[in-house]
GROMACS .gro file of C-alpha atoms in nm:
model
  308
    1MET     CA    1   1.730   0.525  -1.309
    2ASN     CA    2   1.940   0.372  -1.033
    3LEU     CA    3   1.756   0.289  -0.707
    4LYS     CA    4   2.003   0.022  -0.595
    5GLY     CA    5   2.049   0.014  -0.219
    6ARG     CA    6   1.740   0.227  -0.147
    7HIS     CA    7   1.490   0.146   0.128
    8LEU     CA    8   1.113   0.171   0.076
    9LEU     CA    9   0.981   0.295   0.411
   10THR     CA   10   0.737   0.553   0.273
   11LEU     CA   11   0.678   0.705  -0.067
   12LYS     CA   12   0.753   1.044   0.088
   13ASP     CA   13   1.118   0.953   0.019
   14PHE     CA   14   1.064   0.901  -0.356
   15SER     CA   15   1.027   1.158  -0.632
   16GLU     CA   16   0.748   1.150  -0.890
   17GLN     CA   17   0.998   1.025  -1.149
   18GLU     CA   18   1.117   0.744  -0.919
   19ILE     CA   19   0.761   0.633  -0.847
   20LEU     CA   20   0.676   0.632  -1.218
   21HIS     CA   21   0.995   0.435  -1.285
   22LEU     CA   22   0.879   0.168  -1.038
   23ILE     CA   23   0.536   0.156  -1.206
   24GLU     CA   24   0.694   0.116  -1.550
   25LEU     CA   25   0.924  -0.158  -1.422
   26SER     CA   26   0.620  -0.331  -1.267
   27GLU     CA   27   0.444  -0.323  -1.603
   28GLN     CA   28   0.748  -0.471  -1.776
   29LEU     CA   29   0.783  -0.750  -1.519
   30LYS     CA   30   0.410  -0.826  -1.538
   31ALA     CA   31   0.428  -0.856  -1.917
   32LYS     CA   32   0.731  -1.085  -1.894
   33LYS     CA   33   0.559  -1.310  -1.640
   34ARG     CA   34   0.252  -1.333  -1.864
   35ALA     CA   35   0.483  -1.429  -2.150
   36GLY     CA   36   0.660  -1.692  -1.940
   37VAL     CA   37   0.988  -1.498  -1.933
   38TYR     CA   38   1.179  -1.518  -1.603
   39GLU     CA   39   1.514  -1.343  -1.605
   40LYS     CA   40   1.606  -1.437  -1.244
   41LYS     CA   41   1.731  -1.088  -1.161
   42LEU     CA   42   1.751  -1.181  -0.790
   43GLU     CA   43   1.934  -1.511  -0.831
   44ASN     CA   44   2.131  -1.613  -0.518
   45LYS     CA   45   1.965  -1.339  -0.312
   46ASN     CA   46   1.815  -1.425   0.027
   47ILE     CA   47   1.519  -1.223   0.154
   48ALA     CA   48   1.395  -1.203   0.515
   49LEU     CA   49   1.018  -1.158   0.547
   50ILE     CA   50   0.931  -1.038   0.899
   51PHE     CA   51   0.562  -1.056   0.984
   52GLU     CA   52   0.427  -0.926   1.315
   53LYS     CA   53   0.084  -0.903   1.150
   54PRO     CA   54  -0.061  -1.185   0.937
   55SER     CA   55  -0.117  -1.128   0.569
   56THR     CA   56  -0.253  -1.282   0.250
   57ARG     CA   57  -0.153  -1.045  -0.030
   58THR     CA   58   0.172  -0.908   0.115
   59ARG     CA   59   0.315  -1.245   0.213
   60CYS     CA   60   0.212  -1.423  -0.106
   61SER     CA   61   0.333  -1.134  -0.322
   62PHE     CA   62   0.678  -1.123  -0.166
   63VAL     CA   63   0.718  -1.502  -0.175
   64VAL     CA   64   0.611  -1.542  -0.539
   65ALA     CA   65   0.809  -1.235  -0.648
   66CYS     CA   66   1.121  -1.377  -0.483
   67VAL     CA   67   1.078  -1.721  -0.641
   68ASP     CA   68   1.001  -1.578  -0.986
   69GLU     CA   69   1.328  -1.384  -0.981
   70GLY     CA   70   1.541  -1.663  -0.832
   71ALA     CA   71   1.565  -1.544  -0.470
   72HIS     CA   72   1.504  -1.744  -0.152
   73PRO     CA   73   1.232  -1.600   0.078
   74GLU     CA   74   1.254  -1.680   0.452
   75TYR     CA   75   0.933  -1.618   0.650
   76LEU     CA   76   0.993  -1.497   1.006
   77SER     CA   77   0.689  -1.461   1.232
   78ARG     CA   78   0.695  -1.284   1.567
   79ASN     CA   79   0.743  -1.630   1.722
   80ASP     CA   80   1.052  -1.704   1.512
   81ILE     CA   81   1.271  -1.409   1.612
   82GLN     CA   82   1.313  -1.188   1.920
   83LEU     CA   83   1.261  -0.855   1.744
   84GLY     CA   84   1.234  -0.588   2.012
   85HIS     CA   85   1.177  -0.843   2.290
   86LYS     CA   86   1.480  -1.042   2.404
   87GLU     CA   87   1.688  -0.864   2.140
   88SER     CA   88   1.678  -0.500   2.036
   89VAL     CA   89   1.562  -0.402   1.690
   90ALA     CA   90   1.910  -0.263   1.619
   91ASP     CA   91   2.082  -0.590   1.709
   92THR     CA   92   1.833  -0.800   1.513
   93ALA     CA   93   1.878  -0.572   1.213
   94ARG     CA   94   2.256  -0.606   1.223
   95VAL     CA   95   2.232  -0.985   1.241
   96LEU     CA   96   1.978  -1.014   0.959
   97GLY     CA   97   2.176  -0.769   0.747
   98ARG     CA   98   2.479  -1.000   0.767
   99VAL     CA   99   2.272  -1.300   0.653
  100PHE     CA  100   2.015  -1.157   0.411
  101ASP     CA  101   2.029  -0.931   0.106
  102GLY     CA  102   1.700  -0.756   0.181
  103ILE     CA  103   1.441  -0.736   0.460
  104GLN     CA  104   1.063  -0.691   0.446
  105PHE     CA  105   0.882  -0.582   0.762
  106ARG     CA  106   0.505  -0.597   0.818
  107GLY     CA  107   0.400  -0.493   1.165
  108PHE     CA  108   0.279  -0.219   1.391
  109SER     CA  109   0.537   0.055   1.443
  110GLN     CA  110   0.683   0.276   1.172
  111THR     CA  111   0.975   0.332   1.409
  112VAL     CA  112   1.065  -0.038   1.393
  113VAL     CA  113   1.091  -0.044   1.014
  114GLU     CA  114   1.292   0.280   1.026
  115ASP     CA  115   1.531   0.129   1.282
  116LEU     CA  116   1.570  -0.186   1.071
  117ALA     CA  117   1.671   0.036   0.780
  118LYS     CA  118   1.908   0.237   0.999
  119TYR     CA  119   2.105  -0.065   1.121
  120ALA     CA  120   2.065  -0.351   0.869
  121GLY     CA  121   2.297  -0.230   0.595
  122VAL     CA  122   2.072  -0.384   0.327
  123PRO     CA  123   1.751  -0.257   0.163
  124VAL     CA  124   1.445  -0.267   0.391
  125TRP     CA  125   1.088  -0.256   0.257
  126ASN     CA  126   0.776  -0.157   0.446
  127GLY     CA  127   0.508  -0.422   0.392
  128LEU     CA  128   0.270  -0.231   0.624
  129THR     CA  129   0.285  -0.040   0.949
  130ASP     CA  130   0.015   0.140   1.144
  131ALA     CA  131   0.126   0.463   0.975
  132ASP     CA  132   0.190   0.368   0.611
  133HIS     CA  133   0.148   0.105   0.338
  134PRO     CA  134   0.367   0.209   0.043
  135THR     CA  135   0.368  -0.122  -0.148
  136GLN     CA  136  -0.013  -0.110  -0.153
  137ALA     CA  137  -0.011   0.244  -0.288
  138LEU     CA  138   0.225   0.145  -0.571
  139ALA     CA  139  -0.012  -0.136  -0.671
  140ASP     CA  140  -0.302   0.109  -0.659
  141ILE     CA  141  -0.130   0.359  -0.888
  142MET     CA  142  -0.040   0.079  -1.130
  143THR     CA  143  -0.401  -0.045  -1.136
  144ILE     CA  144  -0.540   0.303  -1.198
  145LYS     CA  145  -0.303   0.349  -1.491
  146GLU     CA  146  -0.403   0.011  -1.636
  147HIS     CA  147  -0.774   0.085  -1.624
  148LEU     CA  148  -0.787   0.459  -1.691
  149GLY     CA  149  -0.485   0.496  -1.918
  150LYS     CA  150  -0.317   0.772  -1.721
  151ILE     CA  151  -0.215   0.886  -1.374
  152ARG     CA  152  -0.183   1.265  -1.376
  153GLY     CA  153  -0.514   1.448  -1.333
  154ILE     CA  154  -0.711   1.147  -1.210
  155ASN     CA  155  -0.977   1.227  -0.947
  156LEU     CA  156  -0.929   0.974  -0.667
  157VAL     CA  157  -1.170   0.965  -0.374
  158TYR     CA  158  -1.088   0.767  -0.060
  159ILE     CA  159  -1.396   0.725   0.159
  160GLY     CA  160  -1.422   0.579   0.511
  161ASP     CA  161  -1.156   0.576   0.781
  162GLY     CA  162  -0.941   0.863   0.662
  163ARG     CA  163  -0.656   0.827   0.912
  164ASN     CA  164  -0.554   0.465   0.863
  165ASN     CA  165  -0.236   0.340   0.695
  166VAL     CA  166  -0.394   0.285   0.352
  167ALA     CA  167  -0.543   0.634   0.343
  168ASN     CA  168  -0.208   0.781   0.448
  169ALA     CA  169  -0.017   0.589   0.180
  170LEU     CA  170  -0.268   0.679  -0.089
  171ILE     CA  171  -0.263   1.052  -0.029
  172ILE     CA  172   0.116   1.050  -0.027
  173ALA     CA  173   0.136   0.855  -0.354
  174ALA     CA  174  -0.146   1.043  -0.527
  175THR     CA  175  -0.009   1.389  -0.449
  176LYS     CA  176   0.340   1.279  -0.555
  177VAL     CA  177   0.218   1.179  -0.904
  178GLY     CA  178  -0.022   1.462  -0.983
  179MET     CA  179  -0.360   1.315  -0.891
  180ASN     CA  180  -0.647   1.509  -0.735
  181VAL     CA  181  -0.713   1.314  -0.415
  182THR     CA  182  -1.008   1.364  -0.183
  183VAL     CA  183  -1.040   1.201   0.159
  184CYS     CA  184  -1.403   1.179   0.268
  185ALA     CA  185  -1.447   1.083   0.633
  186PRO     CA  186  -1.607   1.194   0.959
  187LYS     CA  187  -1.404   1.480   1.105
  188SER     CA  188  -1.284   1.259   1.392
  189LEU     CA  189  -1.124   1.026   1.136
  190TRP     CA  190  -0.950   1.281   0.915
  191PRO     CA  191  -0.578   1.233   0.844
  192GLU     CA  192  -0.328   1.416   1.062
  193ASP     CA  193  -0.285   1.785   0.976
  194SER     CA  194   0.091   1.740   0.954
  195LEU     CA  195   0.054   1.475   0.683
  196VAL     CA  196  -0.203   1.680   0.492
  197ASN     CA  197   0.033   1.978   0.492
  198GLU     CA  198   0.320   1.760   0.365
  199CYS     CA  199   0.098   1.628   0.088
  200LYS     CA  200  -0.015   1.978  -0.009
  201ALA     CA  201   0.352   2.054  -0.073
  202PHE     CA  202   0.385   1.738  -0.286
  203ALA     CA  203   0.071   1.836  -0.478
  204SER     CA  204   0.204   2.185  -0.552
  205GLU     CA  205   0.508   2.027  -0.718
  206SER     CA  206   0.312   1.771  -0.920
  207SER     CA  207   0.009   1.986  -1.018
  208GLY     CA  208  -0.216   1.764  -0.809
  209SER     CA  209  -0.445   1.855  -0.521
  210ILE     CA  210  -0.568   1.726  -0.186
  211THR     CA  211  -0.911   1.787  -0.033
  212ILE     CA  212  -1.042   1.671   0.305
  213THR     CA  213  -1.420   1.670   0.359
  214ASP     CA  214  -1.703   1.496   0.542
  215ASP     CA  215  -1.956   1.560   0.262
  216THR     CA  216  -2.000   1.241   0.055
  217ASN     CA  217  -2.196   1.400  -0.233
  218GLN     CA  218  -1.940   1.677  -0.274
  219ALA     CA  219  -1.653   1.430  -0.250
  220VAL     CA  220  -1.763   1.180  -0.515
  221SER     CA  221  -1.889   1.419  -0.781
  222GLY     CA  222  -1.667   1.367  -1.087
  223ALA     CA  223  -1.465   1.087  -0.925
  224ASP     CA  224  -1.268   0.859  -1.156
  225VAL     CA  225  -1.188   0.623  -0.868
  226ILE     CA  226  -1.369   0.548  -0.543
  227TYR     CA  227  -1.152   0.365  -0.292
  228THR     CA  228  -1.239   0.231   0.052
  229ASP     CA  229  -1.095   0.008   0.323
  230VAL     CA  230  -1.219  -0.174   0.631
  231TRP     CA  231  -1.371   0.044   0.902
  232ILE     CA  232  -1.187  -0.130   1.184
  233SER     CA  233  -0.819  -0.195   1.117
  234MET     CA  234  -0.609  -0.483   1.249
  235GLY     CA  235  -0.538  -0.427   1.617
  236GLU     CA  236  -0.845  -0.203   1.663
  237GLU     CA  237  -1.109  -0.473   1.706
  238ASP     CA  238  -1.243  -0.308   2.022
  239GLN     CA  239  -1.348   0.005   1.828
  240VAL     CA  240  -1.696  -0.126   1.744
  241ASP     CA  241  -1.861   0.216   1.783
  242ARG     CA  242  -1.677   0.321   1.466
  243VAL     CA  243  -1.920   0.112   1.258
  244ASP     CA  244  -2.215   0.341   1.338
  245LEU     CA  245  -1.998   0.648   1.279
  246LEU     CA  246  -1.902   0.527   0.931
  247ARG     CA  247  -2.232   0.386   0.803
  248PRO     CA  248  -2.307   0.707   0.608
  249TYR     CA  249  -1.975   0.652   0.426
  250GLN     CA  250  -2.057   0.310   0.282
  251VAL     CA  251  -1.976   0.262  -0.086
  252ASN     CA  252  -2.301   0.145  -0.242
  253ALA     CA  253  -2.475   0.170  -0.579
  254ASP     CA  254  -2.619   0.515  -0.501
  255LEU     CA  255  -2.278   0.651  -0.412
  256MET     CA  256  -2.121   0.509  -0.728
  257ALA     CA  257  -2.401   0.665  -0.937
  258ALA     CA  258  -2.347   1.002  -0.769
  259THR     CA  259  -2.010   1.042  -0.944
  260GLY     CA  260  -2.194   1.127  -1.266
  261LYS     CA  261  -1.945   0.934  -1.477
  262LYS     CA  262  -1.793   0.591  -1.529
  263THR     CA  263  -1.598   0.524  -1.209
  264ILE     CA  264  -1.387   0.230  -1.094
  265PHE     CA  265  -1.409   0.086  -0.744
  266MET     CA  266  -1.096  -0.012  -0.549
  267HIS     CA  267  -1.031  -0.181  -0.213
  268CYS     CA  268  -0.702  -0.310  -0.072
  269LEU     CA  269  -0.876  -0.622   0.072
  270PRO     CA  270  -0.986  -0.806   0.271
  271ALA     CA  271  -1.333  -0.649   0.247
  272VAL     CA  272  -1.614  -0.672   0.500
  273LYS     CA  273  -1.907  -0.671   0.258
  274GLY     CA  274  -2.217  -0.502   0.390
  275TYR     CA  275  -2.006  -0.258   0.589
  276GLU     CA  276  -1.763  -0.037   0.392
  277VAL     CA  277  -1.889  -0.172   0.057
  278THR     CA  278  -2.201  -0.352  -0.057
  279GLU     CA  279  -2.188  -0.689  -0.230
  280ASP     CA  280  -2.333  -0.552  -0.554
  281VAL     CA  281  -2.062  -0.287  -0.590
  282PHE     CA  282  -1.785  -0.528  -0.492
  283GLU     CA  283  -1.898  -0.776  -0.761
  284SER     CA  284  -1.984  -0.515  -1.025
  285GLU     CA  285  -1.803  -0.442  -1.351
  286ALA     CA  286  -1.671  -0.125  -1.188
  287SER     CA  287  -1.474  -0.328  -0.935
  288VAL     CA  288  -1.105  -0.380  -1.012
  289VAL     CA  289  -1.010  -0.518  -0.671
  290PHE     CA  290  -0.859  -0.844  -0.795
  291ASP     CA  291  -0.645  -0.672  -1.059
  292GLU     CA  292  -0.531  -0.449  -0.772
  293ALA     CA  293  -0.453  -0.753  -0.557
  294GLU     CA  294  -0.249  -0.917  -0.835
  295ASN     CA  295  -0.056  -0.597  -0.891
  296ARG     CA  296   0.074  -0.612  -0.535
  297MET     CA  297   0.301  -0.893  -0.655
  298HIS     CA  298   0.423  -0.713  -0.968
  299THR     CA  299   0.500  -0.387  -0.786
  300ILE     CA  300   0.669  -0.566  -0.496
  301LYS     CA  301   0.882  -0.754  -0.747
  302ALA     CA  302   0.975  -0.425  -0.911
  303VAL     CA  303   1.077  -0.273  -0.577
  304MET     CA  304   1.306  -0.567  -0.497
  305VAL     CA  305   1.458  -0.578  -0.846
  306ALA     CA  306   1.516  -0.202  -0.849
  307THR     CA  307   1.671  -0.182  -0.502
  308LEU     CA  308   1.878  -0.503  -0.513
   0.00000   0.00000   0.00000
């Protein structure tokens, strides 16, 4: 499958077969790294890494993936370039596209990453925006396949803040690949109706499903995966009243037991233990959060190899 030259702005733009191809490539690259095999598929490539928001997993994953495959990563913070300030996004994109072979953007606005892709002339990858987080969702799908042996038909429950970027990316990815995804959140924090309707269309094509509810017991019954994220996202630190709203949606031992089956726990990290998840669940045998974190690097590597 040829994905050369493609952007990764959202997984809405990728078919089920293309997503599965990226997962399979990720698995191959992970196995080669474990075996000490480095084929340097990105040799002599230069990669711009634009970060408006700080990061642990995204930055480290892109840097190590670049180095493993022979590319040079150049970190550009909001203090290093004039993106959208003294220089328009379009002009910055055209400059960086002349110098670099690919561009990663992690920041606030989905419009900015879309404009970078429109003007750069090289592949652009979304490392996170307020609206979406596609590289995280790829790592999540890979981790689920590793631990449960399949993707199609898996019952995935996302619980907590149902309208943040991770929730959005997950329901897009899950409905694209035939999972049954449930978002469990207070009604004021449900995903946008427009996105839910898009994902219902994806689910109808892949034999998956999407359910939105505020009933935790109904949501987690039969869940293969319970997934949560922080209650207050980056840039929303003033929303402290959200903590009280979300306390009934904490992932704790009782909630995990309510699934009625062996269930894995996932979290994109960093976690605020004692809030969205308890310490005992986070450290339990059900938790696969560090496999998930490692897989960010393997899936990001696959995206760059496939598109460059």
